[in-house]
Every structure is written in structure tokens, then in C-alpha cells.
Coordinates of C-alpha atoms in Angstrom, one line a residue:
M1 CA -24.8 -20.1 39.3
S2 CA -26.5 -16.7 39.3
A3 CA -24.8 -13.3 39.7
T4 CA -25.2 -13.8 43.4
S5 CA -24.7 -16.8 45.5
Y6 CA -26.5 -17.3 48.9
G7 CA -27.2 -13.6 48.9
K8 CA -23.5 -12.6 48.4
P9 CA -22.3 -10.5 45.4
A10 CA -20.5 -12.2 42.6
G11 CA -16.7 -12.5 43.2
Y12 CA -17.3 -12.4 47.0
A13 CA -14.6 -14.2 49.0
P14 CA -15.1 -15.1 52.7
P15 CA -12.8 -13.3 55.1
D16 CA -10.7 -16.5 55.7
D17 CA -10.0 -16.7 52.0
I18 CA -9.1 -13.0 51.8
D19 CA -6.7 -13.5 54.8
D20 CA -5.2 -16.6 53.2
A21 CA -4.6 -14.8 49.9
S22 CA -3.1 -11.9 51.7
A23 CA -0.8 -14.1 53.7
T24 CA 0.3 -15.9 50.6
A25 CA 1.0 -12.7 48.7
A26 CA 3.0 -11.4 51.7
L27 CA 5.0 -14.7 51.8
Y28 CA 6.1 -14.3 48.1
R29 CA 6.9 -10.7 48.6
K30 CA 9.2 -11.7 51.5
L31 CA 10.8 -14.4 49.4
T32 CA 11.4 -12.0 46.6
R33 CA 13.0 -9.4 48.9
R34 CA 15.2 -12.0 50.6
I35 CA 16.3 -14.2 47.6
L36 CA 16.3 -12.0 44.5
P37 CA 18.7 -9.1 45.4
F38 CA 21.8 -11.3 45.8
L39 CA 21.0 -13.5 42.8
F40 CA 20.5 -10.4 40.8
L41 CA 23.9 -9.0 41.9
A42 CA 25.5 -12.4 41.1
F43 CA 24.1 -12.3 37.6
V44 CA 25.1 -8.7 37.0
V45 CA 28.8 -9.5 37.8
A46 CA 28.6 -12.7 35.8
Y47 CA 27.3 -11.0 32.7
V48 CA 29.7 -8.1 33.0
D49 CA 32.6 -10.6 33.0
R50 CA 31.1 -12.5 30.1
V51 CA 30.6 -9.6 27.8
N52 CA 33.2 -7.0 28.9
V53 CA 35.3 -8.3 26.0
S54 CA 33.0 -6.3 23.8
F55 CA 34.5 -3.2 25.3
A56 CA 38.0 -4.5 25.7
K57 CA 37.8 -5.2 21.9
L58 CA 37.9 -1.4 21.2
Q59 CA 41.5 -1.3 22.4
M60 CA 42.6 -4.9 22.5
L61 CA 42.3 -5.8 18.8
A62 CA 44.8 -3.0 17.9
D63 CA 47.2 -3.9 20.7
L64 CA 47.3 -7.6 19.9
H65 CA 46.9 -7.2 16.1
L66 CA 43.7 -9.3 16.0
S67 CA 41.0 -9.3 13.3
E68 CA 37.3 -9.1 13.7
T69 CA 37.1 -12.8 12.9
V70 CA 39.5 -13.6 15.7
Y71 CA 37.5 -11.5 18.1
G72 CA 34.3 -13.3 17.0
I73 CA 35.9 -16.7 17.6
G74 CA 37.3 -15.6 21.0
A75 CA 34.1 -14.1 22.1
G76 CA 32.2 -17.2 21.1
I77 CA 34.6 -19.9 22.2
F78 CA 33.5 -19.2 25.8
F79 CA 30.3 -21.1 24.9
L80 CA 32.0 -24.2 23.8
G81 CA 33.5 -24.7 27.3
Y82 CA 30.1 -23.7 28.7
F83 CA 28.3 -26.3 26.5
I84 CA 30.6 -29.2 27.4
F85 CA 30.4 -28.7 31.1
E86 CA 26.9 -27.3 31.7
V87 CA 24.9 -30.5 32.2
P88 CA 27.5 -32.1 34.6
S89 CA 27.6 -28.8 36.5
N90 CA 23.9 -28.6 36.9
L91 CA 23.6 -32.2 38.0
I92 CA 26.4 -31.6 40.6
L93 CA 24.5 -28.5 41.8
D94 CA 21.3 -30.6 42.2
R95 CA 23.3 -33.1 44.3
V96 CA 25.5 -30.8 46.5
G97 CA 23.2 -27.7 46.7
A98 CA 23.3 -24.2 45.3
R99 CA 25.2 -22.7 48.2
L100 CA 28.4 -24.6 47.7
W101 CA 28.3 -24.9 43.9
I102 CA 27.2 -21.4 42.9
A103 CA 30.0 -20.1 45.1
R104 CA 32.5 -22.4 43.4
I105 CA 31.4 -21.3 40.0
M106 CA 31.7 -17.6 40.8
V107 CA 35.1 -17.9 42.4
T108 CA 36.7 -19.8 39.5
W109 CA 35.2 -17.6 36.8
A110 CA 36.4 -14.5 38.6
V111 CA 40.0 -15.9 38.6
V112 CA 39.8 -16.8 34.9
S113 CA 38.2 -13.5 33.9
A114 CA 40.9 -11.5 35.6
A115 CA 43.5 -13.7 33.9
T116 CA 42.3 -12.6 30.5
M117 CA 44.5 -9.5 31.1
F118 CA 47.4 -11.8 30.2
A119 CA 46.2 -12.6 26.7
R120 CA 49.0 -11.9 24.2
D121 CA 47.8 -13.4 20.9
A122 CA 44.9 -15.2 19.3
T123 CA 45.8 -18.6 20.9
S124 CA 46.0 -17.3 24.4
F125 CA 42.8 -15.3 24.0
Y126 CA 41.0 -18.4 22.7
V127 CA 42.3 -20.6 25.6
L128 CA 41.3 -18.0 28.3
R129 CA 37.8 -17.5 26.9
F130 CA 37.3 -21.3 26.6
F131 CA 38.2 -21.8 30.3
L132 CA 36.0 -18.9 31.3
G133 CA 33.1 -20.8 29.8
V134 CA 34.2 -23.9 31.7
A135 CA 34.3 -22.0 34.9
E136 CA 30.8 -20.4 34.5
A137 CA 29.1 -23.5 33.1
G138 CA 25.9 -24.3 35.1
F139 CA 25.4 -20.8 36.7
F140 CA 22.3 -19.6 34.8
P141 CA 20.4 -23.0 34.6
G142 CA 21.4 -23.6 38.2
I143 CA 19.8 -20.4 39.3
V144 CA 16.7 -21.2 37.2
L145 CA 16.5 -24.6 38.9
Y146 CA 17.1 -22.9 42.3
L147 CA 14.2 -20.5 41.7
S148 CA 11.9 -23.3 40.7
N149 CA 12.5 -24.7 44.2
W150 CA 11.2 -21.5 45.8
F151 CA 8.5 -20.2 43.5
P152 CA 5.6 -22.1 41.9
S153 CA 5.2 -21.9 38.1
A154 CA 2.4 -19.4 38.2
R155 CA 4.8 -16.8 39.7
R156 CA 7.9 -17.9 37.9
S157 CA 8.0 -15.8 34.7
Q158 CA 7.9 -12.6 36.8
I159 CA 10.6 -13.9 39.2
I160 CA 12.8 -15.0 36.3
A161 CA 12.2 -11.6 34.7
L162 CA 13.3 -9.8 37.8
F163 CA 16.4 -12.0 38.0
M164 CA 17.1 -11.5 34.3
T165 CA 16.8 -7.7 34.4
A166 CA 20.4 -8.2 35.6
I167 CA 21.3 -8.6 31.9
P168 CA 20.3 -5.1 30.8
V169 CA 21.3 -3.6 34.1
S170 CA 24.8 -5.2 33.7
G171 CA 24.9 -3.4 30.4
A172 CA 23.8 -0.1 32.1
I173 CA 26.5 -0.6 34.8
G174 CA 29.1 -2.4 32.8
G175 CA 29.1 0.0 29.8
P176 CA 29.9 3.2 31.7
L177 CA 32.2 1.3 34.1
S178 CA 34.1 -0.3 31.3
G179 CA 34.4 2.9 29.3
W180 CA 35.6 4.7 32.5
V181 CA 38.2 2.0 33.4
M182 CA 39.6 1.8 29.9
T183 CA 39.9 5.6 29.8
R184 CA 41.1 6.3 33.3
F185 CA 43.6 3.5 33.7
V186 CA 45.4 3.8 30.4
N187 CA 49.1 3.0 31.0
V188 CA 48.6 3.0 34.8
G189 CA 51.3 0.7 36.2
G190 CA 52.4 0.2 32.6
M191 CA 49.2 -1.7 31.7
A192 CA 46.7 -1.0 28.9
G193 CA 43.2 0.1 29.9
W194 CA 41.7 -3.2 28.6
K195 CA 43.9 -5.2 31.0
W196 CA 42.7 -3.1 33.9
L197 CA 39.2 -3.8 32.8
F198 CA 39.5 -7.6 33.1
L199 CA 41.4 -7.3 36.4
I200 CA 39.0 -4.9 38.2
E201 CA 35.8 -6.5 37.0
G202 CA 37.1 -10.0 37.8
L203 CA 37.9 -8.9 41.4
G204 CA 34.2 -7.8 41.8
S205 CA 33.0 -11.3 40.9
L206 CA 35.5 -12.9 43.4
V207 CA 34.0 -10.9 46.3
V208 CA 30.4 -11.8 45.3
G209 CA 31.4 -15.5 44.8
I210 CA 32.7 -15.7 48.4
A211 CA 29.6 -14.1 49.7
A212 CA 27.4 -16.7 47.9
F213 CA 28.6 -19.4 50.2
F214 CA 27.2 -17.5 53.2
L215 CA 24.0 -16.0 51.8
L216 CA 22.4 -18.8 49.8
Y217 CA 20.0 -21.4 51.3
D218 CA 19.6 -24.9 50.0
R219 CA 16.4 -26.0 51.8
I220 CA 13.3 -24.3 53.0
D221 CA 13.6 -25.8 56.5
S222 CA 17.1 -24.3 56.9
V223 CA 15.8 -20.7 56.4
K224 CA 15.7 -18.8 59.7
W225 CA 13.7 -15.8 58.4
L226 CA 10.6 -17.9 57.6
S227 CA 8.1 -18.8 60.3
A228 CA 6.8 -22.3 60.7
D229 CA 3.5 -21.3 59.1
E230 CA 5.3 -19.7 56.2
K231 CA 7.4 -22.7 55.6
A232 CA 4.4 -25.0 55.7
R233 CA 2.5 -22.7 53.3
L234 CA 5.4 -22.5 50.8
T235 CA 6.0 -26.3 51.0
A236 CA 2.3 -27.0 50.2
D237 CA 2.3 -24.5 47.3
L238 CA 5.4 -26.2 45.8
R239 CA 4.0 -29.7 46.2
R240 CA 0.8 -28.7 44.4
D241 CA 2.8 -27.1 41.7
A242 CA 5.1 -30.2 41.4
A243 CA 2.0 -32.4 41.0
T244 CA 1.2 -30.7 37.7
R245 CA 4.6 -31.5 36.2
V246 CA 5.6 -34.8 34.6
P247 CA 8.4 -36.5 36.5
H248 CA 11.2 -37.6 34.3
S249 CA 14.7 -39.1 34.4
V250 CA 18.0 -37.8 33.3
R251 CA 17.9 -40.2 30.3
G252 CA 14.4 -39.0 29.6
A253 CA 15.6 -35.4 29.3
F254 CA 18.1 -36.4 26.6
A255 CA 15.6 -38.6 24.8
S256 CA 12.7 -36.0 24.8
G257 CA 12.0 -34.4 21.4
R258 CA 10.3 -31.5 23.3
V259 CA 13.4 -30.8 25.3
W260 CA 15.5 -30.6 22.0
L261 CA 12.9 -28.4 20.4
L262 CA 13.0 -26.1 23.3
G263 CA 16.8 -26.1 23.0
L264 CA 16.7 -25.3 19.3
T265 CA 14.2 -22.5 20.0
Y266 CA 16.5 -21.1 22.7
F267 CA 19.4 -21.3 20.3
C268 CA 17.6 -18.9 18.0
I269 CA 16.7 -16.6 20.9
A270 CA 20.3 -16.6 22.1
M271 CA 21.6 -15.6 18.7
G272 CA 19.8 -12.4 19.2
N273 CA 20.9 -12.1 22.9
Y274 CA 24.6 -12.3 22.0
G275 CA 24.3 -10.4 18.8
L276 CA 23.0 -7.5 20.9
A277 CA 25.5 -8.0 23.8
F278 CA 28.7 -8.4 21.8
W279 CA 28.0 -5.8 19.1
T280 CA 26.1 -2.9 20.8
P281 CA 29.4 -0.9 21.4
T282 CA 30.4 -1.5 17.7
I283 CA 26.9 -0.4 16.4
I284 CA 27.1 2.8 18.5
K285 CA 30.6 3.5 17.3
A286 CA 29.5 2.9 13.7
S287 CA 26.8 5.6 14.1
G288 CA 29.6 8.2 14.6
V289 CA 30.3 8.1 18.3
A290 CA 34.1 8.0 18.7
S291 CA 34.7 8.4 22.5
V292 CA 35.0 5.0 24.3
S293 CA 33.5 6.7 27.4
N294 CA 30.5 8.1 25.4
I295 CA 29.9 4.7 23.9
G296 CA 29.8 3.2 27.4
W297 CA 27.2 5.7 28.6
L298 CA 25.1 5.5 25.4
S299 CA 25.0 1.7 25.7
A300 CA 23.3 2.1 29.1
V301 CA 20.2 3.7 27.5
P302 CA 18.7 0.6 25.7
A303 CA 19.8 -1.5 28.7
L304 CA 17.9 0.5 31.3
I305 CA 14.7 1.0 29.2
S306 CA 14.6 -2.8 28.3
A307 CA 15.0 -3.7 32.0
V308 CA 11.6 -2.1 32.8
A309 CA 10.0 -3.5 29.6
M310 CA 11.0 -7.1 30.3
V311 CA 9.4 -7.1 33.8
L312 CA 6.2 -5.6 32.4
I313 CA 6.0 -8.1 29.5
A314 CA 6.7 -11.1 31.8
R315 CA 4.0 -9.9 34.3
H316 CA 1.6 -9.7 31.4
A317 CA 2.5 -13.2 30.3
D318 CA 1.9 -14.6 33.8
R319 CA -1.4 -12.7 34.2
H320 CA -2.7 -14.2 31.0
D321 CA -1.0 -17.6 31.4
E322 CA 0.3 -17.3 27.8
R323 CA 3.9 -17.4 26.8
R324 CA 4.3 -18.6 23.2
R325 CA 2.8 -15.6 21.5
H326 CA 4.7 -13.3 23.9
V327 CA 8.0 -14.9 23.0
A328 CA 7.3 -14.8 19.2
T329 CA 6.3 -11.1 19.3
C330 CA 9.4 -10.2 21.2
C331 CA 11.6 -12.1 18.7
V332 CA 10.1 -10.1 15.8
I333 CA 10.5 -6.8 17.6
G334 CA 14.1 -7.6 18.4
A335 CA 14.9 -8.6 14.8
L336 CA 13.4 -5.5 13.3
G337 CA 15.2 -3.3 15.9
L338 CA 18.6 -4.8 15.2
L339 CA 18.2 -4.3 11.4
A340 CA 17.0 -0.7 11.9
S341 CA 19.9 0.2 14.2
V342 CA 22.4 -0.7 11.4
L343 CA 20.4 0.7 8.5
S344 CA 20.1 4.0 10.3
A345 CA 23.8 4.2 11.2
S346 CA 24.1 7.6 9.5
N347 CA 21.9 9.1 12.2
A348 CA 23.2 8.4 15.7
T349 CA 19.8 9.3 17.3
L350 CA 17.8 7.0 15.1
S351 CA 20.3 4.2 15.5
L352 CA 20.1 4.5 19.3
I353 CA 16.2 4.5 19.2
A354 CA 16.4 1.3 17.1
L355 CA 18.8 -0.2 19.6
V356 CA 16.3 0.5 22.3
L357 CA 13.6 -1.3 20.3
A358 CA 16.0 -4.2 19.7
A359 CA 16.9 -4.4 23.4
I360 CA 13.2 -4.3 24.5
G361 CA 12.4 -7.2 22.2
I362 CA 15.5 -9.3 22.7
N363 CA 15.9 -8.9 26.5
S364 CA 12.2 -9.6 27.1
I365 CA 12.3 -13.0 25.4
A366 CA 14.2 -15.3 27.8
P367 CA 12.2 -14.5 31.1
V368 CA 9.0 -15.5 29.3
F369 CA 10.6 -18.4 27.5
W370 CA 11.9 -20.0 30.7
G371 CA 8.3 -20.1 32.1
I372 CA 7.6 -22.8 29.4
P373 CA 10.1 -25.5 30.3
T374 CA 10.0 -24.9 34.1
A375 CA 6.2 -25.4 34.0
L376 CA 6.6 -28.7 32.0
M377 CA 9.4 -30.5 33.9
G378 CA 9.7 -32.2 37.2
G379 CA 11.4 -35.1 38.9
A380 CA 15.1 -35.9 39.2
G381 CA 15.8 -35.1 35.5
A382 CA 14.6 -31.5 35.7
A383 CA 18.2 -30.2 36.3
A384 CA 19.4 -32.1 33.2
A385 CA 16.5 -31.0 31.0
I386 CA 17.0 -27.3 31.9
A387 CA 20.8 -27.6 31.4
V388 CA 20.3 -29.3 28.0
I389 CA 18.0 -26.5 26.8
N390 CA 20.3 -23.8 28.1
C391 CA 23.6 -25.3 26.8
T392 CA 22.1 -26.1 23.4
G393 CA 20.8 -22.6 23.2
N394 CA 24.0 -21.0 24.4
L395 CA 25.9 -22.6 21.5
A396 CA 24.6 -19.5 19.8
G397 CA 27.1 -17.6 22.0
F398 CA 29.8 -19.2 19.8
V399 CA 27.9 -19.1 16.5
S400 CA 26.6 -15.5 16.8
P401 CA 29.8 -13.6 17.3
F402 CA 31.7 -15.8 14.9
V403 CA 29.1 -15.3 12.1
V404 CA 28.9 -11.6 12.6
G405 CA 32.6 -11.2 12.8
W406 CA 33.3 -13.3 9.8
L407 CA 30.6 -11.6 7.7
S408 CA 32.0 -8.2 8.8
D409 CA 35.5 -9.1 7.6
Q410 CA 34.1 -10.6 4.3
S411 CA 32.1 -7.4 3.6
G412 CA 34.8 -4.9 4.3
G413 CA 33.8 -4.1 7.9
K414 CA 30.0 -3.8 7.3
L415 CA 27.7 -4.8 10.1
L416 CA 24.5 -5.3 8.0
P417 CA 25.2 -8.8 6.8
G418 CA 25.8 -10.1 10.3
M419 CA 22.6 -8.4 11.7
I420 CA 20.6 -9.9 8.8
A421 CA 21.8 -13.4 10.0
I422 CA 20.8 -12.6 13.6
A423 CA 17.4 -11.3 12.5
V424 CA 16.8 -14.5 10.5
A425 CA 17.6 -16.6 13.6
L426 CA 15.1 -14.6 15.6
F427 CA 12.4 -15.0 13.0
I428 CA 13.0 -18.8 13.0
G429 CA 12.8 -18.8 16.8
A430 CA 9.4 -17.0 16.6
L431 CA 8.1 -19.7 14.2
L432 CA 9.4 -22.6 16.4
V433 CA 7.8 -21.4 19.5
L434 CA 4.5 -20.9 17.8
V435 CA 4.4 -24.5 16.5
M436 CA 5.3 -25.8 20.0
P437 CA 2.5 -27.7 21.8
A438 CA 0.6 -25.2 24.0
R439 CA -0.3 -27.6 26.8
R440 CA 1.5 -30.0 29.0
S441 CA 1.4 -33.6 27.9
S442 CA 1.6 -36.6 30.2
H443 CA 3.7 -38.4 27.5
S444 CA 6.0 -35.6 26.6
L445 CA 8.8 -36.8 28.8
E446 CA 9.9 -40.2 30.0
K447 CA 8.4 -40.8 33.4
T448 CA 10.6 -42.1 36.3
S449 CA 9.8 -45.5 37.5

């Protein structure tokens, strides 16, 4: 066709098409405003409860006479409970709905997180962290599944990125908050600051968990703030999107080589995530910052900057409909940033700049990565497939802090060996995602009958 068509300039769209595109854009802006803020808040309090142990560590290890290795095991054992119960939890969510199940998850993890204040030795610390993982199992993949029921795949990386900015924002909020609580509440009521930390932040999750029961919606037709036309438009979009995905069974999710490759890739990515989350305060302290309060405030800097970067990178990936190279590039940036943050420990400013680079790379990986499996999977087994990928990847939450803690003890307290291990995992993740098939395959997953 020539540059003009029927006397109209190239790229011309009839008014009806313009109105339709405008209405669709307005619909998804409305969905984002209505759905994302609460999910974002829920993930913030979840992540604060998951990693506040990295700040409690600064006082707790001395109080309980625990080693770096014990801390690493305790920080990571969370993910064994998470791994064991994640697939069943996501299948239950798919059956009973997000409103009830997300609320149940949040209330139980709030109780267990607060109970960590009663840790007295290595054994009790391990037990409480394990059951915290059991309580939280299914939360993140459940939210990913929930979002896939409201936003088509062409918009999903941006939406997941907005949701996952909760990770760096939780660091920006949780760091200063944790530092303030541990400083302000020392010996208040006869309790150590780290005990108050678990209690106060656990109560915050309890409030949000109760609210989840009243604020989440399980079905499009149950939403009162969408008009009949908006419901029809959204339903049609999601049906068209579902038609591009391969239906598969729960058994097919476990039998699919692609699902396990995605899980292995996510394991490498998560090694970086938890290397950053559990050791950022320690890296800042190693650069010469002694005050717990100052460590908390400085940890917010890479978190806030990476929150902006991850949304921009995800938007770029959606615009170009390309995710593998984006993920690989972010893996490499994150690995180099982590290594540089430890190698420049003699200079607090350079170390912090390197941590910013590491946070930009590492925190930007997952939102783009989750655009890959959610675009490939459909049918009744999608919940199982997403959970398999996530729980396999989150085993890194056990391996990462254990390896770093053990290598630190073995090297006389040095962080470099552990960060080298994390960087190697990120480089492997970059290679795995690059060899992954770029397009959907009708035979990649077992079809349902």
C-alpha cells in the first residue's frame, strides 16, 4: 500500500478507532489506579517482614551469640517452608479466590513475623523463620496470577513492574524505619530494639491482611466501579489474550522442560535478589558507616533510584516486545554492581554508587522476567506453572544467604567471596535466558484434553 490510502495520510485512524483506543487506555488506567495501590502496599509489608531480619541481625547476633553462618541459615530457611507449600497454596488460591486466600496468607505471616521476637537461640530462630515461609507461601505467585486475570500480556510487564517497585520501596521505607525502631526502642519495656522491630512491623502486616478481605475482587462481574461497557471490553481483551496461550494441565506444568528451565533461570535471578536484600546493610556497614540509623537511611538510596529504573526498563521491554535481552543485560549490570560495592568498600561514596548500580540491575530483572511465563501459559495449570517457577527460583532465598554467610565465616568475615558467588549466579542466569526459545510453541506445554 502507498504512503496514502484512499486519500488519507499514512497512519490515519478513523475517529471510531481513536475513540476505541482512548476508551481502552482509560479502562486500564482505571484498573491500575483501583487494583495496584493496595497490592503494592501488601507487597511492601510482606517484603519488610521477609527481610527485616537483615537489620535485626545488627543487634540480634550479639544478643543471641549467633554466627554469620547461623544467620545465613536462618535467613534462608524461610524459603524451604515457602518452597514446600507454594504450589499447594497457589492451587488453593485459584480455587477459592484471591480475596480470601491472600487475606489468610497475610494474617498468618503477620503473626509468625511478630513471634520472631521470641527467638532465643539458633533452633528457635530456624523454626520461626521456617514457619514464616510456610505462612507466606503463595503470596507473590498468587498476585502474579491475579494480575494476569485483569491485564493482558501486552501490558503485564509494566503492571508487574509497578507492583514490584514495592521491593525497592520496602527497602526505602523499611531501612529507615528499622533503623529508627532499633535505636528508639532499645530496652523500652525491657525488650531489645530488634524484638520491637519484629513486633511493630508484624502488626502492620496484620492490619493490611485484614483489609485484603474487604478490598480485593475475585471476578470482573463482581466489581462495582466498572461499567457494563468496561466489563465487556476487559473480558473481550482477556479472552483474545488467553487464545494466544497454550492451555495446559497441572501435570503438564510439572512435566514441562520449559517450566523447569524458567525455574532454574529464576533461581539464578533470585540469588542476586536475596544477595542484595539480605546483605545491603552489611555492605554499607563494611564501608565504614557505624550508626544503625545511618545505615537504614543510606540503604534507602539504591532502593528509591532502582524503583524508578525498574518501571522504565519494564516499559521499554513492553514497548519493544522483547524480554530476554533486557533480563540478561540487567543480570550483568547487577553482578558487576555487587562486586564493585565490595571492592570499593574503603570508600563509602563509591561503594554506595556501586550498590545503586547493583540495585538498578537486580531489581529490574524480575518484572521483565515474569512477562515471559505469563505470556506463554494458560489453562487450569497456569497457577501450578507460575508457582513451580517461583518456588524453584526462591530456593535461592535459602542458598544465597547460606552461601554468603558461610563464605564470610570461612574467609574471616570478608564479603567478597560471597558476592563473587552471587555474581556468578547472575551471569549464569543471563546465559540461560538468552538460550531460551524466543517464541511461543504450541508443543511447549502439555495441552488439556
